[in-house]
Coordinates of N, CA and C in Angstrom, one line a residue:
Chain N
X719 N -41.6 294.0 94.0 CA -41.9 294.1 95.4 C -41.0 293.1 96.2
X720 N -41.0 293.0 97.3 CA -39.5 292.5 98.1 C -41.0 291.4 98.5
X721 N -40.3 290.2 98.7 CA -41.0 289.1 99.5 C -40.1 287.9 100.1
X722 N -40.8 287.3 100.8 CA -39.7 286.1 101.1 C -40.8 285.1 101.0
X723 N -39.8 283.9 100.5 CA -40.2 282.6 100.5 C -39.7 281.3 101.3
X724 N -40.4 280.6 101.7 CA -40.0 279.5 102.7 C -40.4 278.5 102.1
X725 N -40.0 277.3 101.6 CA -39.8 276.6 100.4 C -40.6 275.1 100.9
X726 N -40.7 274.7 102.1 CA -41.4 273.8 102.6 C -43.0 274.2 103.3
X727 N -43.8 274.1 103.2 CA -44.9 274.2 103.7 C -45.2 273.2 104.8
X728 N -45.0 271.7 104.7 CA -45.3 271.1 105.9 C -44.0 269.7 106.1
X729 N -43.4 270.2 107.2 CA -41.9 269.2 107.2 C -42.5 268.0 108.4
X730 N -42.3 266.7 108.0 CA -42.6 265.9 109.2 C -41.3 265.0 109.4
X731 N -40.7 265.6 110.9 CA -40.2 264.4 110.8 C -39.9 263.5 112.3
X732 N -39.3 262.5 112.0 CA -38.6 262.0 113.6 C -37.7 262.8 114.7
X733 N -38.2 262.3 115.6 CA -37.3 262.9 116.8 C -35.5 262.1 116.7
X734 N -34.9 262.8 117.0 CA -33.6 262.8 116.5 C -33.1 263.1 115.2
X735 N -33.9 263.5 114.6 CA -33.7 263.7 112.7 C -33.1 265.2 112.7
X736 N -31.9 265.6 111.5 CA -31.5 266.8 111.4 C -33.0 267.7 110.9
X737 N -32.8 269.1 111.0 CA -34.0 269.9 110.2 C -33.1 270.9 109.9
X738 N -33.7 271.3 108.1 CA -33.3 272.4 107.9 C -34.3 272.9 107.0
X739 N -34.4 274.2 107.4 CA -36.4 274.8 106.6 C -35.2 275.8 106.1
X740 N -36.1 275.9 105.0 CA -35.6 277.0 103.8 C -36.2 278.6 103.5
X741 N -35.0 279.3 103.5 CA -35.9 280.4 103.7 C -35.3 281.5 102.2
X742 N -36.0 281.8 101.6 CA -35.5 283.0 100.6 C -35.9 284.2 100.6
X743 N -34.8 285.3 100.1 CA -35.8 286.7 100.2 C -35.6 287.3 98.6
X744 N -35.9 287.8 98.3 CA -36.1 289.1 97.0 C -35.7 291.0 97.4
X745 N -34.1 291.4 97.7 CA -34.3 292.2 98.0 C -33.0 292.6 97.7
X746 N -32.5 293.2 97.2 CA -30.9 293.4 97.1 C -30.4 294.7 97.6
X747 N -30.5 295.4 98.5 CA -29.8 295.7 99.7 C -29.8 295.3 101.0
X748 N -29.6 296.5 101.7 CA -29.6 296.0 103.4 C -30.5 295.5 104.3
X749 N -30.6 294.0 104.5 CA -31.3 293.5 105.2 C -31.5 293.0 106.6
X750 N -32.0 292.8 107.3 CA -32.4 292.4 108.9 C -33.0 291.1 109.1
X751 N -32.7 289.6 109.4 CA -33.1 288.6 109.1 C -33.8 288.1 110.4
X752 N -35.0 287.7 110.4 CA -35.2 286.8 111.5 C -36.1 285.6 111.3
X753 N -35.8 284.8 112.1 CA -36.7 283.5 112.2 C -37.2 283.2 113.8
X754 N -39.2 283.8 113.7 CA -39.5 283.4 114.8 C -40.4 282.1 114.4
X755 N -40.9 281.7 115.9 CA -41.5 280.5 116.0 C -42.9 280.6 116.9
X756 N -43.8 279.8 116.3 CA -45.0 279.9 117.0 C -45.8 278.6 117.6
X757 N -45.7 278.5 118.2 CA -46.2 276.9 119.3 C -48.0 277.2 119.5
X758 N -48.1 276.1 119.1 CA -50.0 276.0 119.1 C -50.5 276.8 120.0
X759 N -51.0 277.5 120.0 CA -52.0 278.2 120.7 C -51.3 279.7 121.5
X760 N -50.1 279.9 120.9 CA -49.1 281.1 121.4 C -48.8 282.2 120.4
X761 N -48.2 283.1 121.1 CA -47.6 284.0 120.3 C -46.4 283.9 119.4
X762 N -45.9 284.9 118.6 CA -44.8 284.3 117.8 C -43.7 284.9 118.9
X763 N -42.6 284.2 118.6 CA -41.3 284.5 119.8 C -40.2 284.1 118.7
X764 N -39.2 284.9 119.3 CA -38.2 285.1 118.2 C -37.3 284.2 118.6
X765 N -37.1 283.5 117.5 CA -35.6 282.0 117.8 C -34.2 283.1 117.6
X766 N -34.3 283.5 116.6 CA -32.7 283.7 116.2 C -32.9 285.2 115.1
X767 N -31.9 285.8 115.1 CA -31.9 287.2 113.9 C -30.4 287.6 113.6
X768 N -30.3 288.2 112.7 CA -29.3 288.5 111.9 C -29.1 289.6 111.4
X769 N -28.2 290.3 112.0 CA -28.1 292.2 111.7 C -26.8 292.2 110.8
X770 N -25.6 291.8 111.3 CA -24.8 292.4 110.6 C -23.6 290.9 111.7
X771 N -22.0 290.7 111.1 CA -21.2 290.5 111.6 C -21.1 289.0 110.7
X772 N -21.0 287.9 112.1 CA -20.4 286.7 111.0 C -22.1 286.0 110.7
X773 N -21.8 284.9 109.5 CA -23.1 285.2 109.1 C -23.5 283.9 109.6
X774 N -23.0 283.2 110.4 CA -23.9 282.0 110.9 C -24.2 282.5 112.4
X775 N -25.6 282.2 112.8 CA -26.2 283.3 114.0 C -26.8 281.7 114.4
X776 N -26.2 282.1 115.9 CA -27.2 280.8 116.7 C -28.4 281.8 117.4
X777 N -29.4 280.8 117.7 CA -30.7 280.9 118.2 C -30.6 280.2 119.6
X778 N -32.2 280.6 120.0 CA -32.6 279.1 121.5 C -32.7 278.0 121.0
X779 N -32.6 277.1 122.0 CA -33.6 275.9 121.6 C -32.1 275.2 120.7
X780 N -31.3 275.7 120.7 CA -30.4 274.8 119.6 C -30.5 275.0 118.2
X781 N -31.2 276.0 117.8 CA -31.4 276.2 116.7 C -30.3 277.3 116.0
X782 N -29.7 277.4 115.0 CA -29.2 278.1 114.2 C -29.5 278.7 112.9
X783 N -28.8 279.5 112.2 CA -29.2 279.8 110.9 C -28.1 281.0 110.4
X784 N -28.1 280.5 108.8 CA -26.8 281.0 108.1 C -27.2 282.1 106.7
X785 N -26.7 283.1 107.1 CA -27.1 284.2 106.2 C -25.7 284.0 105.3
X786 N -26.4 283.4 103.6 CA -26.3 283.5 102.7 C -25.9 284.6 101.8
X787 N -25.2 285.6 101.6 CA -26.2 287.2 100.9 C -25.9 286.5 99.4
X788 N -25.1 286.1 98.9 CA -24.9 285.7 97.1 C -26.0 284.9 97.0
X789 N -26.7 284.5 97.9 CA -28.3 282.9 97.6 C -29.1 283.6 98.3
X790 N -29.1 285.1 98.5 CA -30.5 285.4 99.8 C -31.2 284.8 99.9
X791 N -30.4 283.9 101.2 CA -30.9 283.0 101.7 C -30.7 282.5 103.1
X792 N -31.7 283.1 104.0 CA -31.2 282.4 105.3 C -32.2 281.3 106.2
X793 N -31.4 279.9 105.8 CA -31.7 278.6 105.9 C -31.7 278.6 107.9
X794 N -33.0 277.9 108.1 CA -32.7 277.6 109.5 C -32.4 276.3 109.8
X795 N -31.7 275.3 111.2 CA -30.9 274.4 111.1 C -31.7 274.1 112.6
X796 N -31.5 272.8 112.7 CA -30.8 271.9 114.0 C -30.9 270.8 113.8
X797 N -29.4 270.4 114.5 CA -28.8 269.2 114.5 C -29.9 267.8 114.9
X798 N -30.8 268.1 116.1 CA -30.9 267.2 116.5 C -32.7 267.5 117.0
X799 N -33.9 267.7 116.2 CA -35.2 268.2 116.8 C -35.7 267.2 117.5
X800 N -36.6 267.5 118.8 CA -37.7 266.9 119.5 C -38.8 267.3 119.5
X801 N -40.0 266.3 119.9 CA -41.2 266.7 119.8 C -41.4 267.9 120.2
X802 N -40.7 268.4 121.3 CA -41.4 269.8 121.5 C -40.8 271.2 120.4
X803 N -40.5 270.7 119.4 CA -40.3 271.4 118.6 C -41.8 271.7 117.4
X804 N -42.2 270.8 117.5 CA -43.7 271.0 116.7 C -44.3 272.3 117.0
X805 N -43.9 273.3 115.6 CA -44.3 274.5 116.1 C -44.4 274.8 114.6
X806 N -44.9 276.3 114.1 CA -45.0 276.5 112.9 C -43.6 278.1 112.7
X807 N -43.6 277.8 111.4 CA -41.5 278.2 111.5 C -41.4 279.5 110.9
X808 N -41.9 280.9 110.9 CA -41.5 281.9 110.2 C -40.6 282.7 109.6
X809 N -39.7 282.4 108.6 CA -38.9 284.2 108.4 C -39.3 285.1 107.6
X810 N -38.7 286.0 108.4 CA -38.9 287.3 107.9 C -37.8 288.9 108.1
X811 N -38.0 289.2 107.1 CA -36.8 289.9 106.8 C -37.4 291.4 106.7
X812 N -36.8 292.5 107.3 CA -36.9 293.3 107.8 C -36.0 294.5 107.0
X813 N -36.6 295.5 105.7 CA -35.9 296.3 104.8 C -35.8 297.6 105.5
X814 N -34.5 297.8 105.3 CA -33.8 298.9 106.1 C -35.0 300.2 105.2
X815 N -35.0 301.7 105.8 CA -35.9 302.4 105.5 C -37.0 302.4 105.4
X816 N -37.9 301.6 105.6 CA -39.3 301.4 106.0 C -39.6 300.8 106.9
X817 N -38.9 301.4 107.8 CA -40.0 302.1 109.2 C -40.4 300.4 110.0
X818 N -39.3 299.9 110.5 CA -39.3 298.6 111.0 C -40.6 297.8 110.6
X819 N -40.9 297.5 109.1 CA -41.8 296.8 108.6 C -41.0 295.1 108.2
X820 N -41.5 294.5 108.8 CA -41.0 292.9 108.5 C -42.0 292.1 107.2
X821 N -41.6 291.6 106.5 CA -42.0 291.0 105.8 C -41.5 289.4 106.0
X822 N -43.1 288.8 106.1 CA -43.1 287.1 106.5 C -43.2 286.4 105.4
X823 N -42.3 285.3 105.6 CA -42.7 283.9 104.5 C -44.0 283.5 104.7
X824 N -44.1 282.8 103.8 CA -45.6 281.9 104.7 C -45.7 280.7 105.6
X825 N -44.4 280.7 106.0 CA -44.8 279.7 107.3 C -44.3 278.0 106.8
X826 N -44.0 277.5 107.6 CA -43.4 276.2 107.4 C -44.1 275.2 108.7
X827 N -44.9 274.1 108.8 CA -45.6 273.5 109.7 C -44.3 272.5 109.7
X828 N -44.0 272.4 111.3 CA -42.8 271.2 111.6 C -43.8 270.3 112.2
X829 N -43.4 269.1 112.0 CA -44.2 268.3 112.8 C -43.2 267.1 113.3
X830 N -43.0 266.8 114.5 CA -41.7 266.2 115.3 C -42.5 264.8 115.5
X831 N -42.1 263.8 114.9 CA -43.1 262.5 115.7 C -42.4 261.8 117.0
X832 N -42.9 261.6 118.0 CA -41.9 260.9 119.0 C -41.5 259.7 119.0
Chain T
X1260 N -38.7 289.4 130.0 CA -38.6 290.1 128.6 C -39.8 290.8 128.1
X1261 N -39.7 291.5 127.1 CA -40.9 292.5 126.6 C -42.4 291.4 126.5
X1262 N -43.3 292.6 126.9 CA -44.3 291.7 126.9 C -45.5 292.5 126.6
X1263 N -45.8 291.9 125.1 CA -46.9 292.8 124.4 C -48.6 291.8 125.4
X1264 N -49.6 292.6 125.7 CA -50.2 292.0 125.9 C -51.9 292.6 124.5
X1265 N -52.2 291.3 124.0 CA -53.5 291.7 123.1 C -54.7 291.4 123.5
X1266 N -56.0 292.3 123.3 CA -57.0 291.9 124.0 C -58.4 292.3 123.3
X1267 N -59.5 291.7 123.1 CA -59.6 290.3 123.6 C -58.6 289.4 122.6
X1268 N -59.0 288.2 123.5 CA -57.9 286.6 122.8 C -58.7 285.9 121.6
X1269 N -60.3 286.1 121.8 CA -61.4 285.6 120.7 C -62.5 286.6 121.1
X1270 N -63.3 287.1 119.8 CA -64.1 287.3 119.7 C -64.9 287.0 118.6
X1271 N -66.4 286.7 119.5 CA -67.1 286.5 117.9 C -68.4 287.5 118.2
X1272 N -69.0 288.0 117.0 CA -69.9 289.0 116.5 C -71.0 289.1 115.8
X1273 N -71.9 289.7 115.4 CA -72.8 290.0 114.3 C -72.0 290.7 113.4
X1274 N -72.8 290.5 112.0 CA -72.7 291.3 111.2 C -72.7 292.5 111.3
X1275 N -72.2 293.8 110.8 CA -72.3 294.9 111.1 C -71.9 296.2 112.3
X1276 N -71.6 294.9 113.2 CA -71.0 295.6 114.2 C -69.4 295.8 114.2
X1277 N -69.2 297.0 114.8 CA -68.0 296.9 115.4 C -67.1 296.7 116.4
X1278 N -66.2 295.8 116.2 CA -65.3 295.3 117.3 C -63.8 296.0 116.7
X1279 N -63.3 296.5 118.8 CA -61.7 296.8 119.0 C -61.2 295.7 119.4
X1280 N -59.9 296.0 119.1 CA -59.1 295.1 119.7 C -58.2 296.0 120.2
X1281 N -57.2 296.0 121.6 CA -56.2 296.5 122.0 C -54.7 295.9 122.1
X1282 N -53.9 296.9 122.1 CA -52.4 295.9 122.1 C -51.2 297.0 123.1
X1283 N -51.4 296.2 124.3 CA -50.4 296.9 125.0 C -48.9 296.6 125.2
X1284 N -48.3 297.4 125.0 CA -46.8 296.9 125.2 C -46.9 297.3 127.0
X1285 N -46.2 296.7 127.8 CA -46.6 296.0 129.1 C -45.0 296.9 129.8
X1286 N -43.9 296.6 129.2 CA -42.9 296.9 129.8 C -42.1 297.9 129.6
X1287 N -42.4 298.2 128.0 CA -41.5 299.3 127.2 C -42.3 300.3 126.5
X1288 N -41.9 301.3 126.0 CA -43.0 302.5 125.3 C -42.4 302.0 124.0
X1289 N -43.6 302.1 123.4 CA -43.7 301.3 121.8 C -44.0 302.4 121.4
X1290 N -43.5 303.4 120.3 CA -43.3 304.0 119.7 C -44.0 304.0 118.7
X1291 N -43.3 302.4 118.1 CA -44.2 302.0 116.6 C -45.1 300.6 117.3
X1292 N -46.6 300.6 116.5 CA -46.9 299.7 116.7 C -47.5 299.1 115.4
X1293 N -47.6 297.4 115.3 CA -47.7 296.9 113.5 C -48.8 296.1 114.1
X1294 N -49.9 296.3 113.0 CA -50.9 295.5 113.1 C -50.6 294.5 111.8
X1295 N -51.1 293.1 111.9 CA -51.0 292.1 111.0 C -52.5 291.6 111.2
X1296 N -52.7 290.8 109.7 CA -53.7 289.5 109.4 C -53.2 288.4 109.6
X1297 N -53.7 287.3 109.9 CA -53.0 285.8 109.3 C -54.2 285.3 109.4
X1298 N -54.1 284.4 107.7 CA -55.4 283.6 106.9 C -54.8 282.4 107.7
X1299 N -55.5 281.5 108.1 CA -55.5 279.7 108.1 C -53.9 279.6 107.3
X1300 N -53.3 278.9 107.6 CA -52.5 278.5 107.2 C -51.5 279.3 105.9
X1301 N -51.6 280.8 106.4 CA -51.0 281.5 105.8 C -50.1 282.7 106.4
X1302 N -49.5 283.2 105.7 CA -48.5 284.2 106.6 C -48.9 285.5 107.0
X1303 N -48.6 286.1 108.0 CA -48.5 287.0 108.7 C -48.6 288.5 107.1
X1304 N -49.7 289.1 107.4 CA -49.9 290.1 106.5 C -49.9 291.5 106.9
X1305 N -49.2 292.2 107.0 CA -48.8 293.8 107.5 C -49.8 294.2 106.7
X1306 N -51.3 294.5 108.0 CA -51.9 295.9 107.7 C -51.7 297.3 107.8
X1307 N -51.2 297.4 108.8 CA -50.5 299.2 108.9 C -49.4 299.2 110.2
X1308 N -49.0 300.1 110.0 CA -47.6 300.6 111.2 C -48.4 301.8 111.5
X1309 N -48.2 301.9 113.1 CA -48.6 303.1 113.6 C -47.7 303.8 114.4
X1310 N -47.5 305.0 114.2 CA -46.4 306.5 115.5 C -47.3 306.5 116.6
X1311 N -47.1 306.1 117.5 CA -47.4 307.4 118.8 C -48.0 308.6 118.2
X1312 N -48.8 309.0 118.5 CA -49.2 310.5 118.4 C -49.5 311.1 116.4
X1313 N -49.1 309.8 115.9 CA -49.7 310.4 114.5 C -50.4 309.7 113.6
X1314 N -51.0 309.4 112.5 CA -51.7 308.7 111.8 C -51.0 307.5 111.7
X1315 N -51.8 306.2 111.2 CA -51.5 304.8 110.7 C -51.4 304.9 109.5
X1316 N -49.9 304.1 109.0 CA -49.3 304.3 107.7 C -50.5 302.8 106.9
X1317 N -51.0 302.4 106.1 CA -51.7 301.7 106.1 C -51.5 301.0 104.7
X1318 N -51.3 299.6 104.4 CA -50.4 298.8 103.4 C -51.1 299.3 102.2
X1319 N -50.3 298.6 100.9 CA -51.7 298.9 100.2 C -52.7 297.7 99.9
X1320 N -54.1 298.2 99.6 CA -55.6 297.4 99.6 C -55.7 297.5 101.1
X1321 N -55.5 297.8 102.0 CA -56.2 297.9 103.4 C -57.0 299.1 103.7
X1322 N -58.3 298.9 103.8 CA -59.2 299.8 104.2 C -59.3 300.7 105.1
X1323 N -58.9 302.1 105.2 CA -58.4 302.5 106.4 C -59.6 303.1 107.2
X1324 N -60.8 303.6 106.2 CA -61.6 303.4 106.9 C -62.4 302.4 107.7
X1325 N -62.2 301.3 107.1 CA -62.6 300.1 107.9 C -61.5 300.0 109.1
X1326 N -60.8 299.7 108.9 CA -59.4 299.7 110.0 C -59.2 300.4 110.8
X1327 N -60.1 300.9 111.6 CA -59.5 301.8 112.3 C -58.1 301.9 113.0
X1328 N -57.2 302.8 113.0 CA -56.3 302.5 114.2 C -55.4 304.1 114.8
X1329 N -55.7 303.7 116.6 CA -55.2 304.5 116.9 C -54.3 304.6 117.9
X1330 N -53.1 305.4 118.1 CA -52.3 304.9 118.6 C -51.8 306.7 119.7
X1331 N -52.7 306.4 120.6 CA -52.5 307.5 121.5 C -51.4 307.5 122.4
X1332 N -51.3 306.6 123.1 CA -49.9 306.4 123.9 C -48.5 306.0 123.6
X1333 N -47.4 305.9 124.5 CA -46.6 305.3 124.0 C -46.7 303.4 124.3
X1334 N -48.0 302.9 125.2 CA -48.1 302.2 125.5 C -49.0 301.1 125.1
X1335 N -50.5 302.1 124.4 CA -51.5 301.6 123.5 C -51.6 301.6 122.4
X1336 N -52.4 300.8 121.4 CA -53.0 301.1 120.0 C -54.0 300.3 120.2
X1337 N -55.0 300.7 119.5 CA -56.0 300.1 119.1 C -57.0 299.6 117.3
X1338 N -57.1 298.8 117.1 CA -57.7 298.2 116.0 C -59.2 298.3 116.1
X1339 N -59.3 299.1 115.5 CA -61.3 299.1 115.0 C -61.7 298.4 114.1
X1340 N -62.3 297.2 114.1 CA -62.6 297.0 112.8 C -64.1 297.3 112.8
X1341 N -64.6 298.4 111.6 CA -66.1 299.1 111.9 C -66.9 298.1 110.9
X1342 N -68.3 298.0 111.5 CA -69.0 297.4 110.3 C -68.4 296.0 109.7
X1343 N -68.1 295.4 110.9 CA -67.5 293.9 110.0 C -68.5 293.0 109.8
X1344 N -67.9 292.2 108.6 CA -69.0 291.6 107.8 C -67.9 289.8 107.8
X1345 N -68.4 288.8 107.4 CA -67.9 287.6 107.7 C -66.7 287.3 107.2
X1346 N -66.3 288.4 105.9 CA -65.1 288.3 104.8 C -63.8 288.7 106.1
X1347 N -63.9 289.6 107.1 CA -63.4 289.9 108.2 C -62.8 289.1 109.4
X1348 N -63.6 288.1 109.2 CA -63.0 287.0 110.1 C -61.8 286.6 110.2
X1349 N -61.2 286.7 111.1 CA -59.4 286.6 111.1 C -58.8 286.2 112.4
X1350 N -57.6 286.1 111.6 CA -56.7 286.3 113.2 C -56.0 287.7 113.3
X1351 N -55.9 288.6 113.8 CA -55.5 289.9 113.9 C -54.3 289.7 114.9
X1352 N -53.1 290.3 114.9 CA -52.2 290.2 115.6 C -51.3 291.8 115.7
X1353 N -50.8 291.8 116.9 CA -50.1 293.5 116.8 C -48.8 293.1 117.1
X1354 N -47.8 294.0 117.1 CA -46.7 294.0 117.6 C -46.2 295.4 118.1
X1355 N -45.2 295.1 118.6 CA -44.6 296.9 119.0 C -43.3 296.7 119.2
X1356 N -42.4 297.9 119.1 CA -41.0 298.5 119.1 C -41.2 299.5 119.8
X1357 N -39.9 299.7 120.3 CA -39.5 301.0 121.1 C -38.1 301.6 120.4
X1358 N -38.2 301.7 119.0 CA -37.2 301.6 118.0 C -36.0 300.7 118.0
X1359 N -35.8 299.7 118.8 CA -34.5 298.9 118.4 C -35.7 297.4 117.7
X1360 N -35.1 296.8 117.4 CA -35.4 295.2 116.7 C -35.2 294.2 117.9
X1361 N -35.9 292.8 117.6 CA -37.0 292.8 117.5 C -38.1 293.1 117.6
X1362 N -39.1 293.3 117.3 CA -40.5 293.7 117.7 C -41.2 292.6 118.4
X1363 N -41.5 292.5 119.3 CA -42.9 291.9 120.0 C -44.3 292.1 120.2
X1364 N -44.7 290.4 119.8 CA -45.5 290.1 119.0 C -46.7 289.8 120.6
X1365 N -47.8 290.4 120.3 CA -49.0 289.7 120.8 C -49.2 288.9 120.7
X1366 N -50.6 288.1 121.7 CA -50.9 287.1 121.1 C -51.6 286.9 120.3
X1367 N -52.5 287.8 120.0 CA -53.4 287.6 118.7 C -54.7 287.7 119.4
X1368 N -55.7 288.1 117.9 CA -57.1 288.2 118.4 C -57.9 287.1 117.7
X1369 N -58.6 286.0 118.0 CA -59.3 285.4 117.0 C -60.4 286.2 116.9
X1370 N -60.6 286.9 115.6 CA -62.5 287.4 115.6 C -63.1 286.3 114.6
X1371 N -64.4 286.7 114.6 CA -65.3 285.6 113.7 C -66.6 286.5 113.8
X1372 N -66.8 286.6 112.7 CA -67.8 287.2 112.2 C -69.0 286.5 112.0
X1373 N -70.1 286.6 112.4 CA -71.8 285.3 112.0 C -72.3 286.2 111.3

């Protein structure tokens, strides 16, 4: 069965510190990548996604992310996080032929200290 | 930008009763609409995908008679959950497409079952 895995469960770090949350999938054809984000008490909202073309995709907020296909693996990035980044970090990957069904990692808790 | 609206934001209940939840897509005709779980600190779980106008595709182990869902418009669906009991207690979340990607995400239903 296809799943993805996100390799950190709860990342803490400083304001100005690089971040990069790990994301893997299990699926070896055509895939649809995304990484949304969910802020306390909100809905999920989509940072960044990845259909097809070059495979490093910027996002809002500064954020990026680099589709891997030989490591199915698309790692999310930024150079430089702030407190208001304290949000909890989803991807999920999206298998062609079934009917726009996304499949979620389980979540990565960022925590930004100021 | 698209804006799914979910309703209610919290609810809490008796045993045995049943509670809906609704999920409007506000700006666009959602075609497909995806109902999800999310445990405490866990990921986003695809209960069923629903057509406009035809039955809810429904994951496997999801109770579809417990689940109700129906998706009459291009603008509504709704979640039944019949006879909920405390094992029930969740966070319920919907989303919708109008066939292109991303989907947009509601904001979620907290239920809580007594």
């Amino acid at each position: 069965a296809q799943s993805v895995s996100q390799h950190n469960h709860h990342v803490i770090l400083s304001e100005a510190a690089s971040l990069e949350l790990g994301c893997n999938y299990s699926y070896g054809g055509t895939v649809n990548l995304f990484w949304y984000v969910q802020y306390p008490g909100q809905h999920l909202q989509l940072l960044l996604k990845y259909f097809s073309g070059d495979p490093l995709v910027k996002g809002i907020k500064g954020f990026e992310a680099e589709f891997i296909k030989s490591k199915f693996s698309f790692n999310l990035r930024k150079p430089s996080v702030q407190w208001s980044d304290t949000a909890e970090y989803f991807c999920a990957v999206l298998i062609y032929n079934q009917g726009g069904k996304l499949i979620f990692g389980q979540g990565t808790e960022l925590s930004v200290k100021p | 930008g698209a804006v799914v609206s979910q309703h209610p934001s919290w609810v809490i209940c008796k045993s045995g009763t049943s509670v809906k939840i609704e999920c409007r897509s506000l700006d666009f005709q959602a075609t497909t609409m995806f109902w999800y779980r999310q445990f405490p600190k866990q990921s986003l779980m695809l209960m069923a995908t629903s057509n406009e106008g035809s039955k809810a595709t429904y994951e496997q182990g999801v109770e579809k008679d417990k689940f109700l869902i129906n998706h009459a418009s291009l603008t509504l669906s709704t979640l039944t959950v019949t006879s909920a009991h405390p094992e029930d207690s969740s966070f319920y979340i919907c989303s919708a497409s109008d066939g292109y990607q991303p989907q947009h995400f509601g904001d979620g239903t907290r239920l809580s079952i007594l």
